Amino acid sequence: MQTVLFTSTIFGPIHSRRLGSSLGVNLMPADGKVCSFDCLYCEAGFNAQGPGKKGIPPREEVGRLLEDKLKEMQAEGMPLDVITFSGNGEPTLHPDFKGVVDDVIELRDRYYPAAKVSVLSNATRLHKPDVADALRKVDNNILKLDSAFDSTVRLLDRPTGSGYSVADVIEGMKQFDGECIVQTMILRGEHDGKVIDNTTDTETDALIAACKEIGPREVMLYSIDRKTPAEHLVKVEHEELEKIADRYRAAGLNVKVS
Ligand code: SF4
């Protein structure tokens, strides 16, 4: 069974193509995974591995661990471009996500005022006012939308709740008035005998229409970078991603391929 990718609450700094020198904040358990999606490509593995025993780290612990790390990095003269909420699941599921975001912003201001704060979220909790308020405060509010079709999201991202709908997610994203980045994983493959492919013209046209409605300041297209828990997924190469991106550009959207 695949184990979780991040074994601590604060991890890195790691160099990310998308984000630069990034210190990670994992608000989910350090020994298990908790997510409202169960994506076929999740670097933290499938949800079936379970939530572990350590539990979700309390707000105070996150703040203390982050401050220790920032002090250490500052003493060593290490650069920092971004503090990124990601890890073993969906960060907005933390019961005090808003409080943690406030603490992280305060610590960033104190130790690395030029660094950005980013959140990678699957956008399943935008209907929660405290989650939306917290996401408004961060520099990079990065929200996942892998398809504009519920059926594709069900195959690829596998929402754990029955109430998921792309239409609701689009509505949720619209509330940020452009202050968000839509992130889309582009891939093709097969799982459990079903074909998955969000590179088709139909998928691309629908995603472009969704993004035009949302009006994000940026769209981020990327493909698989590491080993995925589902075995039969195929990476879409940079050149093809750029061709898809050109269609977004032609529709007037600001898109980056990473
Ligand atoms: S939303 Fe993110 S953490 Fe959750 S399963 Fe998908 S890739 Fe993994």
PDB file of C-alpha atoms and ligand atoms in Angstrom:
ATOM      1  CA  MET A   1       0.000   0.000   0.000  1.00  0.00           C
ATOM      2  CA  GLN A   2       1.315   3.437  -0.878  1.00  0.00           C
ATOM      3  CA  THR A   3       2.162   5.543   2.158  1.00  0.00           C
ATOM      4  CA  VAL A   4       1.705   9.267   2.583  1.00  0.00           C
ATOM      5  CA  LEU A   5       4.142  11.641   0.935  1.00  0.00           C
ATOM      6  CA  PHE A   6       4.627  14.073   3.804  1.00  0.00           C
ATOM      7  CA  THR A   7       5.617  12.725   7.206  1.00  0.00           C
ATOM      8  CA  SER A   8       5.597  16.021   9.082  1.00  0.00           C
ATOM      9  CA  THR A   9       3.452  19.131   9.493  1.00  0.00           C
ATOM     10  CA  ILE A  10       6.117  21.482   8.108  1.00  0.00           C
ATOM     11  CA  PHE A  11       8.169  20.139   5.217  1.00  0.00           C
ATOM     12  CA  GLY A  12      10.832  21.436   2.892  1.00  0.00           C
ATOM     13  CA  PRO A  13      11.778  23.924   1.680  1.00  0.00           C
ATOM     14  CA  ILE A  14      11.467  22.158  -1.641  1.00  0.00           C
ATOM     15  CA  HIS A  15      11.924  23.586  -5.094  1.00  0.00           C
ATOM     16  CA  SER A  16       8.736  23.537  -7.095  1.00  0.00           C
ATOM     17  CA  ARG A  17       8.500  24.365 -10.792  1.00  0.00           C
ATOM     18  CA  ARG A  18       5.237  26.084 -10.143  1.00  0.00           C
ATOM     19  CA  LEU A  19       6.022  27.927  -6.936  1.00  0.00           C
ATOM     20  CA  GLY A  20       9.799  28.360  -6.482  1.00  0.00           C
ATOM     21  CA  SER A  21      11.445  27.724  -3.081  1.00  0.00           C
ATOM     22  CA  SER A  22       8.494  26.546  -1.092  1.00  0.00           C
ATOM     23  CA  LEU A  23       8.025  25.614   2.540  1.00  0.00           C
ATOM     24  CA  GLY A  24       5.099  23.242   2.897  1.00  0.00           C
ATOM     25  CA  VAL A  25       2.426  23.259   5.572  1.00  0.00           C
ATOM     26  CA  ASN A  26       0.601  19.943   5.841  1.00  0.00           C
ATOM     27  CA  LEU A  27      -2.541  20.429   7.917  1.00  0.00           C
ATOM     28  CA  MET A  28      -3.580  16.800   7.593  1.00  0.00           C
ATOM     29  CA  PRO A  29      -2.180  13.900   9.679  1.00  0.00           C
ATOM     30  CA  ALA A  30       1.536  13.176   9.279  1.00  0.00           C
ATOM     31  CA  ASP A  31       0.854   9.443   9.132  1.00  0.00           C
ATOM     32  CA  GLY A  32      -2.296   9.211   7.025  1.00  0.00           C
ATOM     33  CA  LYS A  33      -4.441  10.932   4.436  1.00  0.00           C
ATOM     34  CA  VAL A  34      -7.689  12.875   4.782  1.00  0.00           C
ATOM     35  CA  CYS A  35      -9.266  14.379   1.686  1.00  0.00           C
ATOM     36  CA  SER A  36     -12.671  15.157   0.235  1.00  0.00           C
ATOM     37  CA  PHE A  37     -11.310  13.902  -3.112  1.00  0.00           C
ATOM     38  CA  ASP A  38      -9.474  10.663  -3.825  1.00  0.00           C
ATOM     39  CA  CYS A  39      -7.691  11.625  -7.039  1.00  0.00           C
ATOM     40  CA  LEU A  40      -6.228   8.861  -9.163  1.00  0.00           C
ATOM     41  CA  TYR A  41      -3.005  10.871  -9.453  1.00  0.00           C
ATOM     42  CA  CYS A  42      -2.662  11.994  -5.829  1.00  0.00           C
ATOM     43  CA  GLU A  43       0.991  12.086  -4.800  1.00  0.00           C
ATOM     44  CA  ALA A  44      -0.065  11.302  -1.233  1.00  0.00           C
ATOM     45  CA  GLY A  45      -1.656   8.023  -2.358  1.00  0.00           C
ATOM     46  CA  PHE A  46      -5.226   6.769  -2.132  1.00  0.00           C
ATOM     47  CA  ASN A  47      -7.519   7.578   0.791  1.00  0.00           C
ATOM     48  CA  ALA A  48      -7.764   3.841   1.448  1.00  0.00           C
ATOM     49  CA  GLN A  49      -4.486   3.998   3.358  1.00  0.00           C
ATOM     50  CA  GLY A  50      -6.554   5.582   6.155  1.00  0.00           C
ATOM     51  CA  PRO A  51      -6.193   8.688   8.304  1.00  0.00           C
ATOM     52  CA  GLY A  52      -3.388   7.309  10.517  1.00  0.00           C
ATOM     53  CA  LYS A  53      -3.209   7.727  14.279  1.00  0.00           C
ATOM     54  CA  LYS A  54      -1.569  11.104  14.806  1.00  0.00           C
ATOM     55  CA  GLY A  55      -4.625  13.193  13.964  1.00  0.00           C
ATOM     56  CA  ILE A  56      -4.929  16.693  12.575  1.00  0.00           C
ATOM     57  CA  PRO A  57      -2.319  19.021  14.124  1.00  0.00           C
ATOM     58  CA  PRO A  58      -3.880  21.723  16.339  1.00  0.00           C
ATOM     59  CA  ARG A  59      -3.553  25.376  15.303  1.00  0.00           C
ATOM     60  CA  GLU A  60      -1.063  26.166  18.096  1.00  0.00           C
ATOM     61  CA  GLU A  61       1.208  23.303  17.072  1.00  0.00           C
ATOM     62  CA  VAL A  62       1.219  24.373  13.421  1.00  0.00           C
ATOM     63  CA  GLY A  63       2.188  27.913  14.439  1.00  0.00           C
ATOM     64  CA  ARG A  64       4.933  26.731  16.783  1.00  0.00           C
ATOM     65  CA  LEU A  65       6.446  24.328  14.250  1.00  0.00           C
ATOM     66  CA  LEU A  66       6.340  26.900  11.469  1.00  0.00           C
ATOM     67  CA  GLU A  67       7.938  29.576  13.635  1.00  0.00           C
ATOM     68  CA  ASP A  68      10.754  27.189  14.626  1.00  0.00           C
ATOM     69  CA  LYS A  69      11.422  26.411  10.963  1.00  0.00           C
ATOM     70  CA  LEU A  70      11.308  30.036   9.812  1.00  0.00           C
ATOM     71  CA  LYS A  71      13.729  31.053  12.589  1.00  0.00           C
ATOM     72  CA  GLU A  72      16.088  28.254  11.586  1.00  0.00           C
ATOM     73  CA  MET A  73      15.925  29.194   7.904  1.00  0.00           C
ATOM     74  CA  GLN A  74      16.468  32.855   8.657  1.00  0.00           C
ATOM     75  CA  ALA A  75      19.514  32.052  10.826  1.00  0.00           C
ATOM     76  CA  GLU A  76      20.979  30.034   7.960  1.00  0.00           C
ATOM     77  CA  GLY A  77      20.258  32.768   5.420  1.00  0.00           C
ATOM     78  CA  MET A  78      17.996  30.519   3.361  1.00  0.00           C
ATOM     79  CA  PRO A  79      15.722  32.130   0.772  1.00  0.00           C
ATOM     80  CA  LEU A  80      11.974  31.542   0.785  1.00  0.00           C
ATOM     81  CA  ASP A  81       9.598  32.359  -2.060  1.00  0.00           C
ATOM     82  CA  VAL A  82       6.405  30.858  -0.769  1.00  0.00           C
ATOM     83  CA  ILE A  83       4.752  29.086   2.138  1.00  0.00           C
ATOM     84  CA  THR A  84       2.399  26.537   0.611  1.00  0.00           C
ATOM     85  CA  PHE A  85      -0.510  24.750   2.222  1.00  0.00           C
ATOM     86  CA  SER A  86      -0.605  21.286   0.694  1.00  0.00           C
ATOM     87  CA  GLY A  87       0.194  17.807   1.960  1.00  0.00           C
ATOM     88  CA  ASN A  88      -1.674  14.672   2.880  1.00  0.00           C
ATOM     89  CA  GLY A  89      -5.115  15.843   1.876  1.00  0.00           C
ATOM     90  CA  GLU A  90      -7.317  18.903   1.664  1.00  0.00           C
ATOM     91  CA  PRO A  91      -6.038  21.746   3.909  1.00  0.00           C
ATOM     92  CA  THR A  92      -9.419  23.463   4.223  1.00  0.00           C
ATOM     93  CA  LEU A  93     -10.721  20.415   6.100  1.00  0.00           C
ATOM     94  CA  HIS A  94      -8.697  21.564   9.109  1.00  0.00           C
ATOM     95  CA  PRO A  95     -11.285  22.592  11.751  1.00  0.00           C
ATOM     96  CA  ASP A  96      -9.485  25.909  12.347  1.00  0.00           C
ATOM     97  CA  PHE A  97      -8.224  26.557   8.834  1.00  0.00           C
ATOM     98  CA  LYS A  98      -8.995  30.274   9.089  1.00  0.00           C
ATOM     99  CA  GLY A  99      -7.076  30.629  12.355  1.00  0.00           C
ATOM    100  CA  VAL A 100      -4.089  28.764  10.947  1.00  0.00           C
ATOM    101  CA  VAL A 101      -4.076  31.011   7.865  1.00  0.00           C
ATOM    102  CA  ASP A 102      -4.083  34.092  10.128  1.00  0.00           C
ATOM    103  CA  ASP A 103      -1.120  32.696  12.090  1.00  0.00           C
ATOM    104  CA  VAL A 104       0.831  31.778   8.956  1.00  0.00           C
ATOM    105  CA  ILE A 105       0.326  35.262   7.476  1.00  0.00           C
ATOM    106  CA  GLU A 106       1.452  36.829  10.745  1.00  0.00           C
ATOM    107  CA  LEU A 107       4.601  34.647  10.860  1.00  0.00           C
ATOM    108  CA  ARG A 108       5.332  35.317   7.188  1.00  0.00           C
ATOM    109  CA  ASP A 109       5.092  39.077   7.831  1.00  0.00           C
ATOM    110  CA  ARG A 110       7.492  38.740  10.749  1.00  0.00           C
ATOM    111  CA  TYR A 111      10.160  36.471   9.256  1.00  0.00           C
ATOM    112  CA  TYR A 112       9.909  36.570   5.450  1.00  0.00           C
ATOM    113  CA  PRO A 113       7.707  39.536   4.495  1.00  0.00           C
ATOM    114  CA  ALA A 114       8.480  39.142   0.786  1.00  0.00           C
ATOM    115  CA  ALA A 115       7.341  35.505   0.672  1.00  0.00           C
ATOM    116  CA  LYS A 116       3.902  34.641  -0.647  1.00  0.00           C
ATOM    117  CA  VAL A 117       1.347  32.425   1.035  1.00  0.00           C
ATOM    118  CA  SER A 118      -0.291  29.866  -1.276  1.00  0.00           C
ATOM    119  CA  VAL A 119      -3.068  27.387  -0.667  1.00  0.00           C
ATOM    120  CA  LEU A 120      -3.605  24.370  -2.917  1.00  0.00           C
ATOM    121  CA  SER A 121      -7.240  23.427  -2.444  1.00  0.00           C
ATOM    122  CA  ASN A 122      -9.591  21.089  -4.251  1.00  0.00           C
ATOM    123  CA  ALA A 123     -12.350  23.726  -3.964  1.00  0.00           C
ATOM    124  CA  THR A 124     -14.858  21.406  -2.312  1.00  0.00           C
ATOM    125  CA  ARG A 125     -15.377  23.677   0.705  1.00  0.00           C
ATOM    126  CA  LEU A 126     -15.837  27.101  -0.843  1.00  0.00           C
ATOM    127  CA  HIS A 127     -19.414  27.195   0.459  1.00  0.00           C
ATOM    128  CA  LYS A 128     -18.049  27.493   4.016  1.00  0.00           C
ATOM    129  CA  PRO A 129     -17.806  31.228   4.799  1.00  0.00           C
ATOM    130  CA  ASP A 130     -14.765  30.861   7.073  1.00  0.00           C
ATOM    131  CA  VAL A 131     -12.909  28.873   4.401  1.00  0.00           C
ATOM    132  CA  ALA A 132     -13.735  31.448   1.720  1.00  0.00           C
ATOM    133  CA  ASP A 133     -12.686  34.297   4.061  1.00  0.00           C
ATOM    134  CA  ALA A 134      -9.348  32.606   4.719  1.00  0.00           C
ATOM    135  CA  LEU A 135      -8.733  31.993   1.013  1.00  0.00           C
ATOM    136  CA  ARG A 136      -9.368  35.681   0.322  1.00  0.00           C
ATOM    137  CA  LYS A 137      -6.467  36.585   2.621  1.00  0.00           C
ATOM    138  CA  VAL A 138      -3.746  34.505   0.954  1.00  0.00           C
ATOM    139  CA  ASP A 139      -1.618  35.633  -1.986  1.00  0.00           C
ATOM    140  CA  ASN A 140      -2.240  32.596  -4.170  1.00  0.00           C
ATOM    141  CA  ASN A 141      -5.644  30.999  -3.819  1.00  0.00           C
ATOM    142  CA  ILE A 142      -5.063  27.971  -6.051  1.00  0.00           C
ATOM    143  CA  LEU A 143      -8.210  25.981  -6.748  1.00  0.00           C
ATOM    144  CA  LYS A 144      -8.472  22.661  -8.513  1.00  0.00           C
ATOM    145  CA  LEU A 145     -10.810  22.162 -11.453  1.00  0.00           C
ATOM    146  CA  ASP A 146      -9.842  19.132 -13.541  1.00  0.00           C
ATOM    147  CA  SER A 147     -12.974  18.976 -15.660  1.00  0.00           C
ATOM    148  CA  ALA A 148     -16.160  20.905 -16.256  1.00  0.00           C
ATOM    149  CA  PHE A 149     -18.072  17.603 -16.377  1.00  0.00           C
ATOM    150  CA  ASP A 150     -19.286  15.965 -13.174  1.00  0.00           C
ATOM    151  CA  SER A 151     -18.818  12.553 -14.774  1.00  0.00           C
ATOM    152  CA  THR A 152     -15.096  13.159 -15.444  1.00  0.00           C
ATOM    153  CA  VAL A 153     -14.520  14.582 -11.963  1.00  0.00           C
ATOM    154  CA  ARG A 154     -16.183  11.458 -10.531  1.00  0.00           C
ATOM    155  CA  LEU A 155     -13.758   9.251 -12.477  1.00  0.00           C
ATOM    156  CA  LEU A 156     -10.603  11.275 -12.003  1.00  0.00           C
ATOM    157  CA  ASP A 157     -10.924  13.129  -8.685  1.00  0.00           C
ATOM    158  CA  ARG A 158     -13.473  10.832  -7.069  1.00  0.00           C
ATOM    159  CA  PRO A 159     -15.235  13.177  -4.585  1.00  0.00           C
ATOM    160  CA  THR A 160     -15.948  11.343  -1.344  1.00  0.00           C
ATOM    161  CA  GLY A 161     -19.307  13.076  -0.775  1.00  0.00           C
ATOM    162  CA  SER A 162     -22.348  12.482  -2.937  1.00  0.00           C
ATOM    163  CA  GLY A 163     -23.233  16.161  -3.320  1.00  0.00           C
ATOM    164  CA  TYR A 164     -20.359  17.257  -5.550  1.00  0.00           C
ATOM    165  CA  SER A 165     -21.266  19.332  -8.566  1.00  0.00           C
ATOM    166  CA  VAL A 166     -19.033  21.316 -10.912  1.00  0.00           C
ATOM    167  CA  ALA A 167     -21.756  23.975 -11.160  1.00  0.00           C
ATOM    168  CA  ASP A 168     -21.536  24.571  -7.382  1.00  0.00           C
ATOM    169  CA  VAL A 169     -17.754  24.717  -7.529  1.00  0.00           C
ATOM    170  CA  ILE A 170     -17.860  27.277 -10.332  1.00  0.00           C
ATOM    171  CA  GLU A 171     -20.292  29.371  -8.268  1.00  0.00           C
ATOM    172  CA  GLY A 172     -17.934  29.055  -5.304  1.00  0.00           C
ATOM    173  CA  MET A 173     -14.971  30.219  -7.361  1.00  0.00           C
ATOM    174  CA  LYS A 174     -16.862  33.206  -8.745  1.00  0.00           C
ATOM    175  CA  GLN A 175     -17.128  34.710  -5.257  1.00  0.00           C
ATOM    176  CA  PHE A 176     -13.396  35.607  -5.372  1.00  0.00           C
ATOM    177  CA  ASP A 177     -13.930  38.150  -8.175  1.00  0.00           C
ATOM    178  CA  GLY A 178     -10.875  36.946 -10.058  1.00  0.00           C
ATOM    179  CA  GLU A 179      -8.606  36.587  -7.021  1.00  0.00           C
ATOM    180  CA  CYS A 180      -7.973  32.920  -7.612  1.00  0.00           C
ATOM    181  CA  ILE A 181      -5.873  30.626  -9.773  1.00  0.00           C
ATOM    182  CA  VAL A 182      -7.585  27.651 -11.392  1.00  0.00           C
ATOM    183  CA  GLN A 183      -5.298  24.629 -11.471  1.00  0.00           C
ATOM    184  CA  THR A 184      -6.021  21.787 -13.862  1.00  0.00           C
ATOM    185  CA  MET A 185      -4.285  18.426 -14.026  1.00  0.00           C
ATOM    186  CA  ILE A 186      -4.266  17.261 -17.648  1.00  0.00           C
ATOM    187  CA  LEU A 187      -3.836  13.556 -18.290  1.00  0.00           C
ATOM    188  CA  ARG A 188      -5.205  10.511 -19.965  1.00  0.00           C
ATOM    189  CA  GLY A 189      -5.360   6.910 -18.953  1.00  0.00           C
ATOM    190  CA  GLU A 190      -7.555   4.154 -17.706  1.00  0.00           C
ATOM    191  CA  HIS A 191      -8.709   2.971 -14.304  1.00  0.00           C
ATOM    192  CA  ASP A 192     -10.980   0.098 -13.368  1.00  0.00           C
ATOM    193  CA  GLY A 193     -11.754  -0.446 -17.045  1.00  0.00           C
ATOM    194  CA  LYS A 194     -12.860   3.163 -17.609  1.00  0.00           C
ATOM    195  CA  VAL A 195     -11.098   5.581 -19.931  1.00  0.00           C
ATOM    196  CA  ILE A 196     -10.125   8.970 -18.536  1.00  0.00           C
ATOM    197  CA  ASP A 197      -9.044  11.748 -20.880  1.00  0.00           C
ATOM    198  CA  ASN A 198      -9.421  15.460 -20.216  1.00  0.00           C
ATOM    199  CA  THR A 199      -7.306  16.456 -23.222  1.00  0.00           C
ATOM    200  CA  THR A 200     -10.190  16.148 -25.705  1.00  0.00           C
ATOM    201  CA  ASP A 201     -11.691  19.141 -27.489  1.00  0.00           C
ATOM    202  CA  THR A 202     -14.947  18.620 -25.616  1.00  0.00           C
ATOM    203  CA  GLU A 203     -13.176  18.695 -22.240  1.00  0.00           C
ATOM    204  CA  THR A 204     -11.005  21.667 -23.214  1.00  0.00           C
ATOM    205  CA  ASP A 205     -13.922  23.711 -24.573  1.00  0.00           C
ATOM    206  CA  ALA A 206     -15.958  23.077 -21.422  1.00  0.00           C
ATOM    207  CA  LEU A 207     -13.045  23.986 -19.126  1.00  0.00           C
ATOM    208  CA  ILE A 208     -12.418  27.175 -21.084  1.00  0.00           C
ATOM    209  CA  ALA A 209     -16.097  28.105 -20.792  1.00  0.00           C
ATOM    210  CA  ALA A 210     -15.968  27.398 -17.038  1.00  0.00           C
ATOM    211  CA  CYS A 211     -12.838  29.519 -16.627  1.00  0.00           C
ATOM    212  CA  LYS A 212     -14.407  32.383 -18.592  1.00  0.00           C
ATOM    213  CA  GLU A 213     -17.282  32.283 -16.153  1.00  0.00           C
ATOM    214  CA  ILE A 214     -14.986  32.164 -13.097  1.00  0.00           C
ATOM    215  CA  GLY A 215     -12.609  34.839 -14.432  1.00  0.00           C
ATOM    216  CA  PRO A 216      -9.496  33.734 -12.507  1.00  0.00           C
ATOM    217  CA  ARG A 217      -6.371  35.862 -12.636  1.00  0.00           C
ATOM    218  CA  GLU A 218      -4.534  32.799 -13.950  1.00  0.00           C
ATOM    219  CA  VAL A 219      -5.086  29.234 -15.125  1.00  0.00           C
ATOM    220  CA  MET A 220      -2.353  26.701 -14.368  1.00  0.00           C
ATOM    221  CA  LEU A 221      -2.149  23.618 -16.567  1.00  0.00           C
ATOM    222  CA  TYR A 222       0.131  20.762 -15.586  1.00  0.00           C
ATOM    223  CA  SER A 223       0.472  17.036 -15.904  1.00  0.00           C
ATOM    224  CA  ILE A 224       1.787  14.128 -13.880  1.00  0.00           C
ATOM    225  CA  ASP A 225       5.209  14.676 -12.375  1.00  0.00           C
ATOM    226  CA  ARG A 226       5.689  11.757  -9.979  1.00  0.00           C
ATOM    227  CA  LYS A 227       4.517   8.219  -9.465  1.00  0.00           C
ATOM    228  CA  THR A 228       0.734   8.028  -9.180  1.00  0.00           C
ATOM    229  CA  PRO A 229      -1.297   5.579  -7.082  1.00  0.00           C
ATOM    230  CA  ALA A 230      -3.328   4.553 -10.167  1.00  0.00           C
ATOM    231  CA  GLU A 231      -0.973   2.712 -12.469  1.00  0.00           C
ATOM    232  CA  HIS A 232      -2.389   3.366 -15.920  1.00  0.00           C
ATOM    233  CA  LEU A 233      -2.216   7.127 -16.193  1.00  0.00           C
ATOM    234  CA  VAL A 234      -0.215   8.822 -18.933  1.00  0.00           C
ATOM    235  CA  LYS A 235       1.619  12.112 -18.627  1.00  0.00           C
ATOM    236  CA  VAL A 236       0.736  14.745 -21.213  1.00  0.00           C
ATOM    237  CA  GLU A 237       3.960  16.260 -22.526  1.00  0.00           C
ATOM    238  CA  HIS A 238       4.782  19.956 -22.366  1.00  0.00           C
ATOM    239  CA  GLU A 239       4.282  20.563 -26.082  1.00  0.00           C
ATOM    240  CA  GLU A 240       0.752  19.206 -25.998  1.00  0.00           C
ATOM    241  CA  LEU A 241      -0.033  21.179 -22.848  1.00  0.00           C
ATOM    242  CA  GLU A 242       1.109  24.322 -24.665  1.00  0.00           C
ATOM    243  CA  LYS A 243      -1.236  23.538 -27.552  1.00  0.00           C
ATOM    244  CA  ILE A 244      -4.123  23.230 -25.110  1.00  0.00           C
ATOM    245  CA  ALA A 245      -2.950  26.433 -23.408  1.00  0.00           C
ATOM    246  CA  ASP A 246      -3.057  28.261 -26.747  1.00  0.00           C
ATOM    247  CA  ARG A 247      -6.765  27.598 -26.904  1.00  0.00           C
ATOM    248  CA  TYR A 248      -7.206  29.197 -23.472  1.00  0.00           C
ATOM    249  CA  ARG A 249      -5.108  32.160 -24.654  1.00  0.00           C
ATOM    250  CA  ALA A 250      -7.261  32.526 -27.751  1.00  0.00           C
ATOM    251  CA  ALA A 251     -10.232  32.787 -25.393  1.00  0.00           C
ATOM    252  CA  GLY A 252      -8.546  35.656 -23.567  1.00  0.00           C
ATOM    253  CA  LEU A 253      -7.438  33.708 -20.485  1.00  0.00           C
ATOM    254  CA  ASN A 254      -4.084  34.118 -18.755  1.00  0.00           C
ATOM    255  CA  VAL A 255      -2.688  30.582 -18.710  1.00  0.00           C
ATOM    256  CA  LYS A 256       0.607  29.084 -17.600  1.00  0.00           C
ATOM    257  CA  VAL A 257       1.927  25.607 -18.287  1.00  0.00           C
ATOM    258  CA  SER A 258       4.154  24.030 -15.687  1.00  0.00           C
TER     259      SER A 258
HETATM  260  S1  SF4 B   1      -7.413  16.883  -3.907  1.00  0.00           S
HETATM  261 FE1  SF4 B   1      -5.205  16.885  -3.728  1.00  0.00          FE
HETATM  262  S2  SF4 B   1      -4.777  15.824  -1.786  1.00  0.00           S
HETATM  263 FE2  SF4 B   1      -6.904  15.370  -2.339  1.00  0.00          FE
HETATM  264  S3  SF4 B   1      -6.797  13.436  -3.437  1.00  0.00           S
HETATM  265 FE3  SF4 B   1      -6.690  15.097  -4.972  1.00  0.00          FE
HETATM  266  S4  SF4 B   1      -4.516  15.476  -5.304  1.00  0.00           S
HETATM  267 FE4  SF4 B   1      -4.719  14.298  -3.388  1.00  0.00          FE
END
